[in-house]
C-alpha cells in the first residue's frame, strides 16, 4: 500500500477527527478569502473617497487575520496529532520512519487544504457580497455590491494555505521526533496529579485581582495615575495576569477542597464532578487563564472599535462644526467662492460673515485651553452677539449671556470642561493695543470655528477662541487688528469632498488664510472607523473560533481520556440523567469562571478608561452591554455544544 493510499484510508477511518480539523480549515479559508476579496472588489473601491488608506488598512488587517489563522490551524493540528499518537506508534512499529509519516501528514494536509479551499472560497465568495454590503452600510454609502471572485484574492488564499501546509508538516515532524516510541503508545494513559493548594495563595489571587480592579476604578484623574502612572500600569498588568492565573491554579482548587470537606459532600453527585475537576486543575490552569484574558481582549477590542465608530459621526461635527468656513479674502475672491458653492449642487442653508479681534495671550494658555500646542499661538476674541448669531443657526442651546469682564474659553475636546464659581474664576490677560484682564466663568467643550483642515492632511490646527461680552468687545475693537470669516451651512456636507478641494485651492492662494471644511475629515474618519470596526469584527470572529477550538479540543481530549471512568460509573448503576448532571456541573465550573473574569476585566477597563472619556455621547453603555450579551450567548452555545459532545464521547466504548 502506497503512502497516498494509506492517507486516503486514514481520512475515511478517522472521519470524525478529520471533520473537526476540516471545519477549522474551512472557517480559516472563508475568513481569509472574504476579507481579502474586499480589497479587490471594484464596486467597493469606486465608492470610497480614500482608496489608498483603505488598501493600507485592509493589508494590515489581512496580516493580523493571517496570524490568527496560523494560530487557529496549528492549535487544531496539535490536538489532532496528539489524538493520533498511538496510530503513529503503530506506523513506526511497522517500519515507517518519521519522514514517511511526515510526508503522509503532508498529503493529508494537502487533501484537506484542497477540500477546504474549494468549499471556503465558494462560501467566502458568496459571503463577500454580504460583507461588502455591510461595509458600505457602515460607511453610509449607497452602493450596490456585485458578486465576485477576484483572482488576486483566490491566489493569495491558495498561497496562504500552501504555506500553512508546509508549516503543519514541519510542526508534525517536530512533534514526532520529540517523543519516544513507548510514549506514543501510552500517550493517553498519563494521569495528572491534583495541585497542592494553599489558602494563602488563594487569598493572594483575590487580593491581586482586587488591587487591579481598585486601581482601574480609581480613574485616570486619581493620584495613582497622575503621579505614579508607570507603577500603576505595572501593578494592574501583574494583578490581572498573575491574579487570574492564581485564581484558577489555587483559588479554584481551594474552593473544590472546601466543597469536599462539607458534610453533604457524599450526597448526590457532588463527589463525582468535583473529584474529576481536582485532577484537571493542573492541565486546565493555563487554558482557563488564556480563555479569560483572551475573552477580555475580544470584548475590549470590539467594544472600543464600536464606541470609536459611533462617536465619529458626532465627533467630526464637534471638531469641525462648520460645513465650510474660511477667512474673508478680497471681495472678488469671496464672490468667486460664493458662486462656486451655490452652483455646486449643495443647497446653501445659511451664510454668515463674522468678525473677531486678534489678540496675544499674556497669561499661560494651559489652564484656559487644554493642550495649547493644538491651538494657534494667537487668540480670536469674539463678541457675545456674534457668537450667539451663529448659534441661532447651529445650536441655540449653546448661546451665552456675558457681562463686563466675563469670558468663556472654547476648548473643544477638553476632558475637564467646567464652569467656575464666582470666587474661583481664573484671570486671563490678553494684549491688543494694551493689556486687558478677563474673568473666565466657563471652559466650554465646544468649537466656534473648529480645526483648520486640509483635503489631504485632514485636521491641522484649531483657532483659540475667547468669547467676551459685547461691551468689552466694543471697547477693544477700535484700536485692534481684526479678522473676518465666511461661514457656510450647506446640505449634504459629508459628500462635499470635491467642492471642498476646489474652495481650499482658492483660499490657500493666500498664504496662512484659515480654512475649515466638515467634508475634509468626515469621509476619512467614517471610512477609517468603519474599516476598523469591520476588521475588528472579523478578528473577533476568528478569535472566537480560536477560543472555541481551545475549549472544544480540550474538552474532547478530556472526554476521550475519561471514557473508562464513565464506563465504570455506568456499571455501578449511575443512570443517564445523573451522568448528564455530572457533565453539566463539571463543565460549568470550567466555562463560568473564565467568562465572569473576562467580562470583569473588559468592563472595568471600558467603563473607567473609555466610557468615562466620552460621557457626552448617549447609548454607548448599552452598546457595550449588548456586545457582552452577544458574547455571553455565544459562550452559552459553546457550553451546550461541549456538554453534548462530552456526553456522546464518554458513552462510546473505551
XYZ file of C-alpha atoms in Angstrom:
654
model
C 0.000 0.000 0.000
C 1.427 3.391 -1.020
C 1.570 6.396 1.298
C -1.123 8.127 -0.760
C -3.481 5.132 -0.450
C -2.752 4.971 3.278
C -3.544 8.683 3.536
C -6.958 8.276 1.854
C -7.705 5.281 4.087
C -6.807 7.320 7.194
C -9.144 10.123 6.179
C -12.033 7.670 5.764
C -11.308 5.836 9.036
C -10.832 8.939 11.215
C -13.631 10.933 9.655
C -14.893 12.411 12.938
C -11.488 13.791 13.893
C -10.877 14.929 10.321
C -14.274 16.650 10.189
C -13.295 18.819 13.177
C -9.967 19.632 11.542
C -11.650 20.229 8.172
C -14.158 22.603 9.743
C -11.291 24.590 11.268
C -9.576 24.909 7.890
C -12.776 25.815 6.014
C -13.526 28.534 8.587
C -9.995 29.888 8.090
C -10.361 29.922 4.284
C -13.748 31.664 4.443
C -12.442 34.403 6.701
C -9.188 34.876 4.763
C -10.843 34.936 1.325
C -13.845 37.040 2.349
C -11.632 39.668 3.916
C -9.011 39.919 1.167
C -11.605 39.886 -1.636
C -12.989 43.201 -0.376
C -9.707 44.871 -1.332
C -10.145 43.798 -4.960
C -13.876 44.469 -5.272
C -14.346 47.189 -7.906
C -17.735 48.318 -6.565
C -16.280 48.949 -3.104
C -13.223 50.768 -4.445
C -15.430 53.005 -6.639
C -17.481 54.078 -3.610
C -14.516 55.016 -1.420
C -13.092 58.519 -1.151
C -9.780 57.396 0.393
C -8.771 54.280 -1.539
C -5.093 54.304 -0.552
C -5.932 54.434 3.176
C -8.472 51.632 2.726
C -5.995 49.368 0.924
C -3.332 50.014 3.563
C -5.807 49.293 6.367
C -7.068 46.091 4.733
C -3.474 44.995 4.096
C -2.536 45.401 7.764
C -5.752 43.748 8.940
C -5.200 40.858 6.470
C -1.792 40.232 8.023
C -3.329 40.096 11.508
C -6.093 37.780 10.225
C -3.403 35.551 8.704
C -1.557 35.334 12.039
C -4.796 34.414 13.808
C -5.469 31.715 11.188
C -1.986 30.261 11.694
C -2.606 30.031 15.450
C -6.070 28.607 14.870
C -4.957 25.878 12.431
C -1.760 24.987 14.304
C -3.667 24.544 17.553
C -6.169 22.280 15.795
C -3.316 20.301 14.217
C -1.581 19.990 17.601
C -4.720 18.442 19.089
C -5.127 16.257 16.016
C -1.562 14.942 16.268
C -1.858 14.186 20.000
C -5.060 12.224 19.419
C -3.252 10.082 16.823
C -0.066 9.319 18.774
C -0.962 5.650 19.193
C -1.658 5.374 15.469
C 1.727 6.904 14.648
C 3.363 4.490 17.084
C 1.903 1.589 15.098
C 3.308 3.009 11.860
C 6.755 3.319 13.431
C 6.485 -0.266 14.691
C 5.612 -1.469 11.186
C 8.783 0.082 9.799
C 7.799 3.583 8.633
C 10.219 6.322 9.639
C 9.432 9.857 10.822
C 9.991 11.344 7.355
C 7.488 8.967 5.760
C 4.892 9.694 8.442
C 5.524 13.419 7.993
C 5.052 13.022 4.231
C 1.807 11.158 4.882
C 0.629 14.008 7.142
C 1.625 16.451 4.375
C -0.512 14.520 1.866
C -3.393 14.547 4.347
C -2.975 18.294 4.793
C -2.944 18.832 1.009
C -6.162 16.838 0.641
C -7.779 18.762 3.490
C -6.488 22.058 2.091
C -7.879 21.288 -1.374
C -11.316 20.464 0.066
C -11.286 23.461 2.407
C -10.033 25.830 -0.318
C -12.772 24.816 -2.762
C -15.518 24.933 -0.128
C -14.176 28.009 1.666
C -13.650 30.087 -1.486
C -17.133 29.192 -2.739
C -18.796 30.141 0.564
C -16.433 33.095 1.050
C -17.293 34.469 -2.388
C -20.988 34.380 -1.538
C -20.358 35.956 1.856
C -18.079 38.650 0.397
C -21.109 40.251 -1.266
C -22.972 40.254 2.060
C -19.990 41.630 3.981
C -19.292 44.178 1.239
C -22.850 45.479 1.603
C -22.378 45.583 5.387
C -19.169 47.604 4.978
C -20.903 50.085 2.664
C -23.748 50.385 5.162
C -21.259 51.127 7.961
C -19.725 53.842 5.777
C -23.214 55.183 4.910
C -22.602 54.698 1.183
C -25.500 53.673 -1.037
C -23.524 51.350 -3.294
C -24.638 48.092 -4.920
C -22.038 45.343 -4.429
C -21.822 42.653 -7.097
C -20.835 39.034 -6.511
C -17.185 38.484 -7.435
C -14.332 36.013 -7.064
C -11.225 38.186 -7.586
C -8.283 36.157 -8.920
C -5.703 38.018 -6.760
C -7.711 37.095 -3.662
C -8.016 33.444 -4.755
C -4.276 33.307 -5.465
C -3.456 34.907 -2.094
C -5.702 32.458 -0.216
C -4.211 29.436 -2.020
C -0.712 30.740 -1.283
C -1.540 31.197 2.403
C -2.815 27.643 2.777
C 0.053 26.095 0.832
C 2.340 27.894 3.264
C 0.219 26.554 6.127
C 0.556 23.016 4.742
C 4.334 23.395 4.861
C 4.239 24.792 8.416
C 1.923 21.980 9.561
C 4.284 19.381 8.095
C 7.216 20.921 9.961
C 5.155 21.017 13.174
C 4.174 17.357 12.736
C 7.764 16.312 12.078
C 8.991 18.126 15.199
C 6.253 16.578 17.353
C 7.077 13.080 16.104
C 10.798 13.495 16.730
C 10.337 14.803 20.270
C 8.749 11.664 21.700
C 9.890 8.082 22.200
C 8.068 5.125 20.700
C 6.832 3.977 24.130
C 5.354 7.434 24.772
C 3.302 7.182 21.589
C 1.621 4.003 22.827
C 0.980 5.301 26.339
C 0.101 8.907 25.389
C -3.434 8.611 26.750
C -2.536 6.773 29.921
C -0.839 9.661 31.719
C -2.776 10.881 34.723
C -2.394 14.351 36.120
C -1.831 14.775 39.836
C -4.031 17.163 41.808
C -2.407 20.512 42.571
C -1.378 21.187 46.163
C -3.440 24.210 47.123
C -2.837 26.809 49.806
C -5.373 29.136 51.387
C -2.651 31.821 51.483
C -2.102 31.647 47.712
C -5.865 31.575 47.166
C -6.142 34.787 49.202
C -3.254 36.351 47.227
C -5.151 35.615 43.995
C -8.201 37.500 45.280
C -6.034 40.377 46.574
C -4.188 40.731 43.241
C -7.439 40.883 41.297
C -8.934 43.275 43.856
C -5.877 45.546 43.634
C -6.099 45.641 39.830
C -9.828 46.428 39.841
C -9.380 49.085 42.556
C -6.617 50.854 40.592
C -8.630 50.760 37.381
C -11.809 52.028 39.057
C -9.924 54.913 40.706
C -9.998 56.589 37.287
C -7.305 58.303 35.251
C -7.735 61.511 37.230
C -6.705 59.856 40.509
C -3.342 60.391 42.188
C -2.296 56.839 41.257
C -2.485 57.549 37.538
C -1.488 61.205 37.637
C 1.667 60.802 39.756
C 2.506 57.097 39.514
C 1.246 56.097 36.065
C 4.042 53.622 35.253
C 3.865 51.878 38.630
C 0.059 51.719 38.416
C 0.208 50.246 34.911
C 2.656 47.545 36.036
C 0.539 46.811 39.130
C -2.649 46.458 37.063
C -0.941 44.214 34.495
C 0.568 41.973 37.170
C -2.679 41.972 39.148
C -4.798 40.900 36.177
C -2.443 38.275 34.707
C -0.987 36.805 37.917
C -4.301 37.141 39.760
C -6.157 35.274 37.004
C -3.517 32.525 36.891
C -3.540 32.040 40.670
C -7.337 32.187 40.691
C -7.502 29.043 38.560
C -4.362 27.434 39.977
C -5.007 27.975 43.692
C -8.364 29.604 44.434
C -10.356 27.150 42.282
C -8.525 24.207 43.875
C -9.051 25.660 47.344
C -12.762 26.108 46.578
C -13.076 22.489 45.400
C -11.214 21.363 48.509
C -13.622 23.370 50.676
C -16.581 21.736 48.899
C -15.082 18.278 49.550
C -14.966 18.998 53.305
C -18.678 19.720 53.559
C -20.880 17.208 55.363
C -23.114 16.828 52.293
C -20.159 16.104 50.005
C -21.140 12.441 49.570
C -24.796 13.243 48.892
C -25.963 13.420 45.294
C -23.289 13.611 42.594
C -21.081 16.336 44.113
C -18.206 13.920 44.723
C -18.260 12.734 41.098
C -17.825 16.106 39.380
C -15.545 17.736 41.991
C -13.077 14.830 42.176
C -12.625 14.891 38.408
C -12.066 18.661 38.415
C -9.402 18.467 41.132
C -7.313 16.251 38.858
C -7.824 18.591 35.879
C -6.744 21.846 37.557
C -3.064 21.451 36.696
C -3.762 20.917 32.995
C -6.564 23.493 32.802
C -4.869 26.425 34.563
C -3.079 27.870 31.538
C -6.052 27.219 29.255
C -8.541 28.898 31.587
C -6.180 31.829 32.185
C -5.752 32.227 28.435
C -9.510 31.995 27.843
C -10.230 34.665 30.497
C -7.630 37.119 29.184
C -8.446 36.373 25.544
C -12.178 36.831 26.200
C -11.444 40.189 27.816
C -9.280 41.204 24.843
C -12.010 40.254 22.341
C -14.714 42.213 24.182
C -12.362 45.148 24.769
C -11.336 45.311 21.100
C -14.862 45.066 19.744
C -16.294 47.495 22.317
C -13.557 50.062 21.701
C -13.972 49.906 17.916
C -17.770 50.108 18.173
C -17.568 53.108 20.508
C -14.998 54.732 18.222
C -17.307 54.207 15.231
C -20.433 55.532 16.959
C -18.567 58.538 18.356
C -17.061 59.532 14.988
C -20.342 60.727 13.476
C -20.858 63.271 16.234
C -17.165 63.841 16.981
C -16.410 65.071 13.454
C -19.203 67.608 13.819
C -17.778 68.724 17.171
C -14.264 69.093 15.758
C -15.416 70.825 12.564
C -18.826 72.340 13.338
C -18.947 74.460 10.165
C -19.689 72.856 6.807
C -17.368 75.354 5.107
C -15.602 78.260 6.838
C -12.719 80.402 5.647
C -11.022 83.670 6.403
C -12.505 86.584 4.445
C -10.300 87.454 1.487
C -10.561 90.066 -1.258
C -14.128 90.881 -2.258
C -13.678 89.364 -5.735
C -12.279 86.137 -4.254
C -15.127 85.881 -1.735
C -17.663 86.339 -4.557
C -15.898 83.711 -6.664
C -16.058 81.188 -3.832
C -19.694 82.070 -3.112
C -20.636 81.407 -6.746
C -18.730 78.115 -6.680
C -20.561 76.937 -3.544
C -24.009 77.962 -4.783
C -23.507 76.214 -8.134
C -22.134 73.001 -6.588
C -25.473 71.266 -6.117
C -25.259 71.603 -2.329
C -28.081 73.869 -1.153
C -26.839 76.804 0.947
C -28.798 76.811 4.218
C -27.102 79.925 5.606
C -24.123 82.209 5.015
C -22.739 84.470 7.751
C -19.826 86.898 7.747
C -18.454 87.216 11.278
C -15.737 89.404 12.781
C -13.178 88.665 15.529
C -10.381 90.651 17.223
C -6.858 89.251 17.018
C -5.073 89.315 20.399
C -1.938 87.933 22.021
C -2.242 85.822 25.188
C -0.381 87.273 28.164
C -1.455 84.619 30.652
C -0.461 80.974 30.285
C -2.840 79.334 27.801
C -2.678 75.938 29.550
C -5.425 76.495 32.148
C -7.756 78.106 29.598
C -7.079 75.809 26.639
C -6.193 72.196 27.347
C -3.222 71.037 25.261
C -2.362 74.534 23.961
C 0.023 73.038 21.387
C -3.054 72.135 19.316
C -4.149 75.791 19.142
C -2.953 78.831 17.232
C -0.475 80.965 19.228
C -2.785 83.975 18.888
C -6.313 84.477 20.239
C -9.536 85.352 18.480
C -11.855 87.478 20.647
C -15.463 87.006 19.556
C -18.313 89.129 20.838
C -21.248 87.527 22.591
C -23.618 88.869 19.916
C -21.548 87.476 17.036
C -21.212 84.097 18.721
C -24.936 83.878 19.517
C -25.771 84.815 15.918
C -24.022 81.676 14.681
C -25.583 79.609 17.474
C -29.056 80.567 16.222
C -28.233 78.671 13.027
C -26.282 75.852 14.630
C -27.448 75.149 18.206
C -29.387 77.782 20.213
C -28.732 75.830 23.447
C -25.072 76.855 23.246
C -25.857 80.602 23.417
C -24.119 82.706 26.092
C -25.001 85.686 28.282
C -21.917 87.628 29.422
C -21.409 90.839 31.365
C -18.422 93.171 31.787
C -15.112 91.295 32.046
C -16.658 87.828 31.893
C -15.309 85.483 29.223
C -15.745 81.894 28.066
C -12.950 79.839 26.523
C -13.960 77.457 23.742
C -11.748 74.431 24.425
C -13.351 71.790 22.227
C -12.081 68.301 23.063
C -11.354 69.173 26.695
C -11.560 66.335 29.207
C -12.059 68.827 32.024
C -14.672 71.309 30.799
C -16.163 73.198 33.732
C -17.997 76.260 34.995
C -16.271 78.305 37.716
C -17.871 79.612 40.903
C -17.800 83.403 41.363
C -14.916 83.294 43.847
C -12.835 80.796 41.814
C -12.894 82.357 38.354
C -9.314 82.417 36.946
C -7.963 85.645 35.487
C -6.847 85.594 31.856
C -4.939 88.524 30.360
C -4.762 89.359 26.658
C -2.968 92.056 24.717
C -4.339 94.132 21.828
C -3.123 97.757 21.927
C -2.818 97.281 25.692
C -3.395 94.562 28.277
C -6.921 93.555 29.297
C -7.847 91.118 32.056
C -10.889 88.860 31.753
C -12.501 86.528 34.269
C -13.108 83.058 32.837
C -16.527 81.913 34.005
C -16.535 78.709 31.948
C -14.207 76.451 29.993
C -16.554 75.083 27.362
C -16.118 71.849 25.402
C -17.336 73.439 22.188
C -15.944 74.936 18.975
C -16.835 78.183 17.241
C -14.629 77.866 14.148
C -13.204 74.378 14.590
C -9.971 72.890 13.327
C -8.419 74.293 10.190
C -8.471 71.464 7.671
C -6.848 70.220 4.519
C -8.340 67.732 1.994
C -5.103 65.719 2.218
C -3.851 66.190 5.798
C -7.301 66.417 7.460
C -7.124 68.439 10.713
C -4.150 70.795 11.082
C -4.604 73.275 13.969
C -7.529 74.966 15.694
C -8.110 78.639 16.495
C -8.014 79.659 20.156
C -11.335 81.479 20.640
C -12.362 83.564 23.651
C -15.979 84.760 23.753
C -16.287 88.112 25.544
C -19.156 90.465 26.387
C -20.401 92.943 23.772
C -19.292 95.964 25.829
C -15.767 94.558 26.250
C -15.606 93.855 22.515
C -16.695 97.408 21.632
C -14.067 98.903 23.943
C -11.271 96.890 22.269
C -12.433 96.927 18.648
C -11.364 100.411 17.549
C -7.598 100.004 18.034
C -7.256 96.239 17.480
C -6.417 94.043 14.498
C -9.438 92.228 13.175
C -10.237 89.233 11.007
C -13.498 88.288 9.334
C -14.713 84.808 8.486
C -17.189 83.481 5.915
C -19.245 80.638 7.399
C -21.497 78.455 5.226
C -24.055 75.833 6.136
C -24.787 73.536 3.177
C -26.907 70.457 2.525
C -25.275 67.009 2.399
C -21.995 68.415 3.720
C -20.487 64.963 4.245
C -20.356 64.391 0.482
C -18.862 67.758 -0.439
C -15.268 66.487 -0.824
C -14.867 67.750 -4.379
C -16.336 71.168 -3.521
C -14.006 71.402 -0.530
C -10.959 70.679 -2.700
C -11.945 73.482 -5.083
C -12.616 76.026 -2.325
C -9.439 75.025 -0.469
C -7.382 75.558 -3.627
C -8.700 79.136 -3.910
C -8.315 80.009 -0.213
C -4.745 78.707 0.005
C -3.685 81.070 -2.760
C -3.464 83.474 0.198
C -0.737 82.044 2.497
C -1.814 81.476 6.110
C -5.533 82.009 5.444
C -7.841 79.965 7.682
C -9.911 77.238 6.030
C -12.105 74.535 7.565
C -14.469 72.026 5.981
C -16.533 69.258 7.532
C -16.110 67.104 4.398
C -12.298 67.083 4.636
C -12.439 64.934 7.738
C -15.839 63.246 7.567
C -15.098 60.749 4.791
C -11.659 59.871 6.195
C -12.920 59.435 9.760
C -16.050 57.498 8.828
C -14.312 55.263 6.303
C -11.434 54.699 8.713
C -13.593 53.949 11.757
C -15.949 51.754 9.690
C -12.990 49.766 8.352
C -11.550 49.381 11.863
C -14.914 48.192 13.205
C -15.336 45.847 10.253
C -11.785 44.486 10.651
C -12.168 44.073 14.407
C -15.407 42.185 13.762
C -13.504 39.756 11.536
C -10.707 39.467 14.082
C -13.265 38.875 16.834
C -14.930 36.226 14.665
C -11.735 34.278 14.059
C -10.659 34.881 17.677
C -13.921 33.303 18.833
C -13.228 30.348 16.527
C -9.749 30.077 18.039
C -11.218 30.297 21.542
C -13.829 27.694 20.635
C -11.076 25.405 19.370
C -9.165 25.762 22.658
C -12.282 24.899 24.679
C -13.690 22.293 22.322
C -10.488 20.346 21.700
C -9.533 20.403 25.380
C -12.910 19.004 26.417
C -12.804 16.469 23.597
C -9.414 15.258 24.813
C -10.545 15.039 28.454
C -13.751 13.256 27.478
C -11.747 10.714 25.464
C -9.404 10.145 28.413
C -12.296 9.678 30.866
C -14.373 7.171 28.907
C -13.156 4.296 31.084
C -14.154 6.091 34.317
C -17.649 6.805 32.967
C -17.996 3.197 31.801
C -17.252 2.075 35.372
C -19.817 4.560 36.736
C -22.430 3.208 34.344
C -21.730 -0.357 35.506
C -22.102 0.843 39.108
C -25.646 1.963 38.328
C -25.264 5.665 37.525
C -28.032 6.432 35.011
C -28.018 8.848 32.024
C -29.754 11.658 33.916
C -27.114 11.643 36.665
C -24.296 11.391 34.122
C -25.584 14.407 32.225
C -25.897 16.299 35.514
C -22.274 15.461 36.425
C -21.035 16.571 32.999
C -23.022 19.827 33.099
C -21.736 20.751 36.572
C -18.181 19.767 35.710
C -18.143 21.836 32.501
C -19.992 24.737 34.136
C -17.090 25.029 36.577
C -14.763 25.189 33.549
C -16.852 27.636 31.483
C -18.339 30.067 34.013
C -15.277 31.460 35.896
C -13.355 32.437 32.701
C -16.471 34.145 31.358
C -17.070 36.096 34.584
C -13.416 37.143 34.894
C -13.225 38.064 31.197
C -16.323 40.268 31.483
C -14.964 41.903 34.670
C -11.547 42.613 33.128
C -13.023 44.162 29.999
C -15.857 46.079 31.715
C -13.602 47.796 34.262
C -11.217 48.997 31.537
C -14.017 50.025 29.157
C -16.016 51.789 31.873
C -13.248 53.808 33.526
C -10.957 54.486 30.568
C -13.224 54.639 27.528
C -16.821 55.384 28.520
C -15.807 57.969 31.125
C -13.842 59.810 28.404
C -16.880 60.095 26.105
C -19.611 60.948 28.581
C -21.271 63.399 26.214
C -22.367 60.603 23.885
C -25.542 58.657 24.616
C -26.240 54.945 24.242
C -22.629 53.772 24.494
C -23.031 51.787 27.732
C -25.978 49.924 26.231
C -23.848 49.135 23.172
C -21.082 47.674 25.331
C -23.534 45.558 27.316
C -25.053 44.425 24.012
C -21.632 43.214 22.809
C -21.053 41.414 26.101
C -24.539 39.913 25.887
C -23.847 38.523 22.409
C -20.533 37.123 23.620
C -22.296 35.557 26.614
C -24.852 33.946 24.272
C -22.063 32.525 22.062
C -20.340 31.226 25.178
C -23.568 29.521 26.308
C -23.779 27.834 22.891
C -20.172 26.643 23.332
C -21.125 25.252 26.726
C -24.220 23.451 25.410
C -22.283 22.028 22.446
C -19.414 20.854 24.649
C -21.728 19.094 27.125
C -23.462 17.234 24.279
C -20.184 16.199 22.629
C -18.695 15.247 26.002
C -21.684 13.020 26.775
C -21.533 11.291 23.376
C -17.802 10.576 23.724
C -17.961 9.133 27.249
C -20.769 6.821 26.115
C -18.534 5.253 23.460
C -16.614 2.094 24.219
C -13.095 2.980 25.505
